[in-house]
Short mmCIF file of C-alpha atoms and ligand atoms in Angstrom, two decimals:
data_model
loop_
_atom_site.label_atom_id
_atom_site.label_comp_id
_atom_site.label_asym_id
_atom_site.label_seq_id
_atom_site.Cartn_x
_atom_site.Cartn_y
_atom_site.Cartn_z
CA MET Z 1 97.35 -193.67 206.46
CA ASP Z 2 97.33 -190.11 207.80
CA ALA Z 3 99.23 -190.21 211.09
CA VAL Z 4 97.10 -187.56 212.83
CA ASP Z 5 93.94 -189.45 211.92
CA ALA Z 6 95.47 -192.67 213.22
CA LEU Z 7 96.38 -191.10 216.58
CA ASN Z 8 92.98 -189.45 217.00
CA GLU Z 9 91.16 -192.64 216.06
CA ILE Z 10 93.17 -194.57 218.64
CA ALA Z 11 92.17 -191.98 221.26
CA PHE Z 12 88.53 -192.32 220.21
CA TRP Z 13 88.51 -196.11 220.65
CA LEU Z 14 90.34 -195.88 223.99
CA GLU Z 15 87.80 -193.34 225.27
CA ARG Z 16 84.97 -195.53 224.07
CA GLU Z 17 86.30 -198.42 226.15
CA LEU Z 18 86.87 -196.14 229.16
CA ALA Z 19 90.68 -196.32 229.17
CA PRO Z 20 92.40 -194.07 231.75
CA SER Z 21 92.62 -190.51 230.46
CA PHE Z 22 96.44 -190.26 230.77
CA LYS Z 23 96.67 -193.06 228.23
CA VAL Z 24 94.25 -191.34 225.86
CA GLN Z 25 95.90 -187.97 226.26
CA ALA Z 26 99.26 -189.37 225.09
CA PHE Z 27 97.70 -190.00 221.68
CA ARG Z 28 95.79 -186.71 221.54
CA ARG Z 29 98.96 -184.84 222.53
CA ALA Z 30 101.01 -186.62 219.87
CA ALA Z 31 98.36 -185.79 217.26
CA ALA Z 32 98.51 -182.12 218.22
CA THR Z 33 102.32 -182.21 218.14
CA ILE Z 34 102.57 -183.47 214.57
CA ALA Z 35 99.50 -181.73 213.15
CA PRO Z 36 101.46 -178.65 211.98
CA LEU Z 37 103.97 -180.77 209.99
CA ASP Z 38 103.35 -181.55 206.31
CA ALA Z 39 103.67 -185.15 205.11
CA ALA Z 40 107.21 -184.77 203.70
CA GLU Z 41 108.52 -183.06 206.84
CA LEU Z 42 106.93 -185.69 209.05
CA ALA Z 43 108.46 -188.53 206.98
CA THR Z 44 111.90 -186.90 207.21
CA ARG Z 45 111.67 -186.54 210.97
CA VAL Z 46 110.56 -190.16 211.34
CA ALA Z 47 113.41 -191.38 209.13
CA ASP Z 48 116.18 -189.41 210.85
CA GLY Z 49 114.78 -190.16 214.31
CA ARG Z 50 114.27 -186.52 215.25
CA LEU Z 51 110.58 -187.15 215.92
CA LYS Z 52 111.46 -189.69 218.58
CA ARG Z 53 113.19 -186.98 220.60
CA THR Z 54 110.31 -184.51 220.24
CA LYS Z 55 108.38 -183.47 223.36
CA GLY Z 56 104.92 -184.98 223.28
CA ILE Z 57 106.02 -188.11 221.39
CA GLY Z 58 106.65 -191.37 223.25
CA ASP Z 59 107.75 -194.84 222.12
CA ARG Z 60 104.23 -196.05 221.41
CA THR Z 61 103.08 -192.93 219.59
CA PHE Z 62 106.30 -192.85 217.56
CA GLN Z 63 105.66 -196.42 216.45
CA VAL Z 64 102.09 -195.56 215.42
CA ILE Z 65 103.28 -192.53 213.45
CA ALA Z 66 106.09 -194.48 211.75
CA GLN Z 67 103.71 -197.23 210.64
CA ALA Z 68 101.20 -194.69 209.34
CA VAL Z 69 103.92 -192.84 207.43
CA ASP Z 70 104.89 -196.20 205.88
CA GLY Z 71 101.36 -196.42 204.53
CA GLU Z 72 100.17 -199.07 206.94
CA VAL Z 73 97.27 -199.12 209.37
CA PRO Z 74 99.26 -199.06 212.64
CA GLY Z 75 99.06 -202.39 214.47
CA TYR Z 76 97.86 -200.75 217.68
CA LEU Z 77 94.94 -199.17 215.79
CA ALA Z 78 94.13 -202.40 213.95
CA ASP Z 79 93.87 -204.21 217.30
CA LEU Z 80 91.58 -201.53 218.71
CA ARG Z 81 89.34 -201.61 215.65
CA GLU Z 82 89.01 -205.37 215.97
CA ARG Z 83 88.33 -205.23 219.69
CA ASN Z 84 85.69 -202.52 219.25
CA ALA Z 85 84.05 -203.88 216.10
CA ALA Z 86 80.78 -204.71 217.84
CA PRO Z 87 78.33 -201.95 218.78
CA LEU Z 88 78.44 -201.04 222.48
CA ASP Z 89 74.90 -202.35 222.90
CA THR Z 90 72.48 -203.82 220.38
CA GLY Z 91 69.40 -203.77 222.64
CA GLY Z 92 68.09 -200.49 221.21
CA ALA Z 93 69.52 -200.68 217.69
CA GLU Z 94 66.28 -199.62 216.01
CA LEU Z 95 65.83 -196.68 218.35
CA LEU Z 96 69.50 -195.72 218.12
CA ALA Z 97 69.13 -195.39 214.37
CA GLN Z 98 66.38 -192.82 214.96
CA LEU Z 99 68.40 -190.61 217.31
CA LYS Z 100 69.49 -187.45 215.53
CA GLY Z 101 71.73 -185.93 218.15
CA ASP Z 102 72.76 -185.51 221.74
CA LEU Z 103 71.91 -182.68 224.13
CA HIS Z 104 74.51 -183.13 226.89
CA SER Z 105 78.30 -183.10 226.46
CA HIS Z 106 81.40 -181.47 227.91
CA THR Z 107 84.55 -179.98 226.43
CA GLU Z 108 87.91 -178.83 227.80
CA TRP Z 109 86.18 -175.54 228.67
CA SER Z 110 85.00 -177.33 231.85
CA ASP Z 111 85.91 -180.94 232.74
CA GLY Z 112 85.89 -182.50 229.27
CA THR Z 113 89.17 -183.49 227.66
CA THR Z 114 89.14 -181.93 224.19
CA PRO Z 115 88.34 -178.70 222.36
CA ILE Z 116 84.82 -178.09 221.05
CA GLU Z 117 85.85 -178.74 217.44
CA VAL Z 118 87.25 -182.20 218.27
CA MET Z 119 83.97 -183.18 219.94
CA ALA Z 120 82.06 -181.77 216.96
CA ALA Z 121 84.17 -183.73 214.49
CA ALA Z 122 83.56 -186.97 216.39
CA ALA Z 123 79.81 -186.28 216.55
CA ALA Z 124 79.78 -185.71 212.79
CA THR Z 125 81.72 -188.94 212.20
CA LEU Z 126 79.08 -190.79 214.23
CA GLY Z 127 76.43 -189.41 211.90
CA ARG Z 128 74.81 -187.00 214.35
CA GLU Z 129 72.88 -184.02 212.96
CA TYR Z 130 73.53 -181.91 216.03
CA GLN Z 131 75.54 -181.89 219.22
CA ALA Z 132 74.89 -179.66 222.22
CA VAL Z 133 77.84 -178.25 224.16
CA THR Z 134 76.75 -178.16 227.80
CA ASP Z 135 79.69 -177.34 230.03
CA HIS Z 136 79.30 -176.89 233.78
CA SER Z 137 78.12 -173.78 235.67
CA PRO Z 138 80.20 -171.58 238.05
CA THR Z 139 79.44 -173.29 241.38
CA LEU Z 140 80.87 -176.61 240.20
CA THR Z 141 84.44 -175.45 240.71
CA VAL Z 142 85.80 -179.05 240.85
CA ALA Z 143 84.70 -179.36 237.22
CA SER Z 144 85.94 -175.86 236.24
CA GLY Z 145 82.42 -174.54 235.79
CA LEU Z 146 82.21 -171.54 233.47
CA SER Z 147 81.69 -168.04 234.81
CA ALA Z 148 79.25 -165.82 232.91
CA GLU Z 149 82.21 -164.20 231.12
CA ARG Z 150 83.71 -167.55 230.09
CA LEU Z 151 80.33 -168.79 228.86
CA GLU Z 152 79.90 -165.65 226.75
CA GLU Z 153 83.36 -166.26 225.36
CA GLN Z 154 82.38 -169.85 224.55
CA LEU Z 155 79.28 -168.64 222.71
CA GLU Z 156 81.45 -166.43 220.52
CA THR Z 157 83.82 -169.33 219.88
CA ILE Z 158 80.97 -171.62 218.84
CA ALA Z 159 79.48 -168.94 216.59
CA ALA Z 160 82.81 -168.65 214.77
CA LEU Z 161 83.25 -172.42 214.23
CA ASP Z 162 82.44 -174.05 210.92
CA THR Z 163 81.30 -177.61 211.68
CA GLY Z 164 79.94 -178.39 208.21
CA PRO Z 165 76.61 -180.19 208.20
CA LEU Z 166 76.73 -180.77 211.98
CA THR Z 167 74.80 -178.18 213.96
CA LEU Z 168 76.40 -177.23 217.25
CA LEU Z 169 73.80 -176.23 219.81
CA THR Z 170 74.85 -173.89 222.59
CA GLY Z 171 74.00 -174.91 226.11
CA ILE Z 172 74.90 -175.50 229.71
CA GLU Z 173 74.63 -178.16 232.36
CA VAL Z 174 73.53 -175.79 235.07
CA ASP Z 175 73.56 -176.74 238.72
CA ILE Z 176 70.22 -176.69 240.45
CA LEU Z 177 71.38 -174.96 243.64
CA GLU Z 178 70.21 -175.93 247.10
CA ASP Z 179 67.48 -173.27 247.03
CA GLY Z 180 66.16 -174.59 243.71
CA THR Z 181 67.50 -171.70 241.62
CA LEU Z 182 69.77 -172.16 238.61
CA ASP Z 183 73.48 -171.38 238.79
CA GLN Z 184 73.67 -168.84 235.95
CA THR Z 185 72.00 -165.53 235.13
CA PRO Z 186 68.54 -165.75 233.48
CA GLY Z 187 69.70 -163.41 230.73
CA LEU Z 188 72.55 -165.67 229.74
CA LEU Z 189 70.48 -168.87 230.08
CA GLY Z 190 67.94 -167.28 227.78
CA ARG Z 191 70.54 -166.99 225.02
CA LEU Z 192 71.34 -170.73 225.00
CA ASP Z 193 69.72 -173.36 222.80
CA VAL Z 194 69.47 -175.91 225.59
CA VAL Z 195 69.62 -175.85 229.39
CA VAL Z 196 70.21 -179.13 231.23
CA GLY Z 197 69.49 -178.70 234.96
CA SER Z 198 71.28 -181.12 237.31
CA VAL Z 199 71.85 -181.62 241.01
CA HIS Z 200 75.53 -182.21 241.86
CA SER Z 201 75.72 -181.64 245.62
CA LYS Z 202 74.06 -182.68 248.89
CA LEU Z 203 72.81 -185.79 247.13
CA ARG Z 204 71.96 -187.42 250.46
CA ALA Z 205 69.49 -184.73 251.51
CA ASP Z 206 66.14 -185.94 252.84
CA SER Z 207 63.40 -186.57 250.33
CA ARG Z 208 61.42 -183.43 251.11
CA THR Z 209 64.45 -181.14 250.75
CA MET Z 210 65.58 -182.81 247.54
CA THR Z 211 62.08 -182.75 246.05
CA GLU Z 212 61.69 -179.02 246.72
CA ARG Z 213 65.12 -178.34 245.25
CA MET Z 214 64.38 -180.32 242.09
CA LEU Z 215 60.92 -178.78 241.67
CA GLY Z 216 62.51 -175.33 241.83
CA GLY Z 217 64.85 -176.22 239.00
CA ILE Z 218 62.15 -177.86 236.90
CA ARG Z 219 59.78 -174.90 237.28
CA ASP Z 220 62.41 -172.43 236.16
CA PRO Z 221 61.23 -171.38 232.68
CA GLN Z 222 64.80 -171.75 231.33
CA THR Z 223 65.13 -175.46 232.13
CA ASN Z 224 64.74 -177.89 229.21
CA ILE Z 225 66.13 -181.17 230.52
CA LEU Z 226 66.43 -182.71 233.98
CA GLY Z 227 69.93 -184.25 234.00
CA HIS Z 228 70.78 -187.63 235.65
CA CYS Z 229 67.92 -187.21 238.13
CA THR Z 230 68.97 -189.61 240.91
CA GLY Z 231 72.72 -188.95 240.83
CA ARG Z 232 73.40 -192.64 241.39
CA LEU Z 233 76.63 -194.37 240.40
CA VAL Z 234 76.39 -198.08 239.70
CA GLN Z 235 79.97 -198.94 238.67
CA GLY Z 236 83.30 -197.45 237.69
CA SER Z 237 86.34 -195.70 239.08
CA ARG Z 238 84.36 -193.27 241.24
CA GLY Z 239 82.76 -196.16 243.12
CA THR Z 240 79.05 -196.55 243.68
CA ARG Z 241 76.48 -194.15 245.11
CA PRO Z 242 72.82 -194.84 245.89
CA PRO Z 243 70.10 -192.84 244.13
CA SER Z 244 68.95 -189.62 245.80
CA GLU Z 245 65.61 -189.78 247.54
CA PHE Z 246 62.81 -187.59 246.23
CA ASP Z 247 59.10 -187.71 245.44
CA ALA Z 248 59.45 -189.05 241.92
CA GLU Z 249 55.74 -188.71 241.12
CA ALA Z 250 55.79 -185.01 241.99
CA VAL Z 251 59.05 -184.44 240.12
CA PHE Z 252 57.92 -186.16 236.93
CA ALA Z 253 54.50 -184.50 237.06
CA ALA Z 254 56.31 -181.16 237.18
CA CYS Z 255 58.54 -182.17 234.25
CA ALA Z 256 55.48 -183.06 232.17
CA GLU Z 257 53.73 -179.84 233.13
CA ASN Z 258 56.72 -177.56 232.51
CA GLN Z 259 57.92 -179.05 229.22
CA VAL Z 260 61.09 -180.39 230.80
CA ALA Z 261 62.40 -183.63 229.29
CA VAL Z 262 63.72 -186.32 231.61
CA GLU Z 263 67.24 -187.28 230.63
CA ILE Z 264 68.17 -190.89 230.07
CA ASN Z 265 71.85 -190.53 230.91
CA SER Z 266 73.83 -193.05 228.85
CA ARG Z 267 77.02 -193.10 230.88
CA PRO Z 268 77.69 -196.71 231.95
CA GLU Z 269 78.50 -195.71 235.53
CA ARG Z 270 75.28 -193.68 235.87
CA GLN Z 271 72.49 -195.56 234.02
CA ASP Z 272 70.22 -192.87 235.36
CA PRO Z 273 67.22 -192.91 235.88
CA PRO Z 274 66.84 -196.49 237.10
CA ASP Z 275 64.36 -198.65 235.15
CA GLU Z 276 61.45 -198.16 237.52
CA LEU Z 277 61.79 -194.38 237.33
CA ILE Z 278 61.92 -194.41 233.52
CA ARG Z 279 58.62 -196.26 233.56
CA LEU Z 280 57.17 -193.89 236.16
CA ALA Z 281 58.17 -190.86 234.04
CA LEU Z 282 56.64 -192.53 231.00
CA ASP Z 283 53.36 -193.00 232.89
CA ALA Z 284 53.52 -189.36 234.03
CA GLY Z 285 53.50 -188.26 230.39
CA CYS Z 286 57.09 -187.01 230.32
CA PHE Z 287 59.26 -186.56 227.28
CA PHE Z 288 62.80 -187.96 227.35
CA SER Z 289 66.20 -186.96 226.01
CA ILE Z 290 68.76 -189.73 225.52
CA ASP Z 291 72.11 -188.04 226.18
CA THR Z 292 75.70 -189.22 226.38
CA ASP Z 293 77.06 -186.73 228.96
CA ALA Z 294 80.31 -187.37 227.05
CA HIS Z 295 83.49 -185.82 228.46
CA ALA Z 296 85.61 -187.11 225.55
CA PRO Z 297 84.91 -187.81 221.86
CA GLY Z 298 84.86 -191.63 222.17
CA GLN Z 299 82.17 -191.36 224.84
CA LEU Z 300 79.76 -189.89 222.27
CA ASP Z 301 79.18 -193.50 221.23
CA PHE Z 302 77.58 -194.20 224.63
CA LEU Z 303 74.24 -193.27 223.06
CA ALA Z 304 73.82 -197.01 222.32
CA TYR Z 305 73.58 -197.70 226.06
CA GLY Z 306 70.85 -195.11 226.57
CA ALA Z 307 68.92 -196.32 223.53
CA ALA Z 308 69.04 -199.88 224.88
CA ARG Z 309 67.65 -198.78 228.24
CA ALA Z 310 64.87 -196.69 226.66
CA ALA Z 311 63.89 -199.60 224.41
CA ALA Z 312 63.99 -202.11 227.29
CA ASN Z 313 61.61 -199.87 229.25
CA GLY Z 314 59.19 -199.42 226.36
CA VAL Z 315 59.76 -195.71 225.71
CA PRO Z 316 58.25 -194.93 222.28
CA ALA Z 317 60.48 -193.04 219.85
CA ASP Z 318 58.08 -190.12 219.60
CA ARG Z 319 58.38 -189.46 223.34
CA ILE Z 320 62.14 -188.97 222.88
CA ILE Z 321 62.88 -185.40 221.80
CA THR Z 322 66.23 -186.40 220.27
CA THR Z 323 64.41 -188.45 217.61
CA TRP Z 324 62.62 -185.34 216.37
CA PRO Z 325 63.67 -183.19 213.41
CA LEU Z 326 65.70 -180.21 214.59
CA PRO Z 327 62.98 -177.56 213.95
CA ARG Z 328 60.52 -179.47 216.15
CA LEU Z 329 63.21 -179.91 218.80
CA ARG Z 330 63.99 -176.19 218.72
CA THR Z 331 60.31 -175.36 219.25
CA PHE Z 332 60.26 -177.66 222.29
CA LEU Z 333 63.44 -176.12 223.70
CA ALA Z 334 62.15 -172.58 223.15
CA LYS Z 335 58.97 -173.55 225.05
CA SER Z 336 57.04 -171.56 222.49
ZN1 ZN B 1 76.17 -183.78 235.72
ZN1 ZN B 2 77.39 -183.61 232.41
#
């Protein structure tokens, strides 16, 4: 088996099961370390032990590489494949099969862990037709939000990438600032395929303040998707956080009126919006986007969780913009 593929696949499965990132990075780093070597050179360095002393290679990764070079599926990978054989969630299997892509993900340009092309390759492997790259906006400095210059640079990088049949959509997860404006210039937002607007600060504001802030973001003509609307955390390493308080009826009415889809955020620690708000948005006539908010390739598989929640709450496939053919989706996003 190809050793680079083995290491990257191990990283994918570890990300999918939410392993700590230092553990995952050991495999990604080892893959990057040996990627420039041809098969014969790699085999020689395994045999004479030089690889073991190479920076970026540890005991575990050396063992994986040695087994792959010997033509075996490394034992560590075989175990992971067995452990992860079942889908993450089967509750929305029929709906999941209809999802064509994902409109919210992060790369190492902000707080994701890998380059754009690694995310794209994983999305293609999962059978997606498109993947949106939506890194953070400038104000979110803790997540290395992109300045206007860095975002322009990212757009050039994406334009130069060949991702085969997978379409990479350009985008941003833009902060809805306290005054309800978006945290990037209108000119630049206008050049992106998709704009996800999210609140990331002052989540405990009173309902009136939060509602006004959210309505500002939703009414901005550039906004396409309202990201993780309550900001709640229900499990995981960051602890829990209650949902923000806002006038959900007013917010969802504005989404329906302004052609802004309500995100069903698939991350297991978010599960946002809560069930009752999904049903309220459905009654308000909203469209939905089931997104992974993946920060690593293995997390792109989280779509199964979002599909299960949409199905459990009776959201019809046609109300989910990520089930649509790409031309119809583009028309929706262009608000034309
Ligand atoms: Zn976010
Ligand atoms: Zn995000």
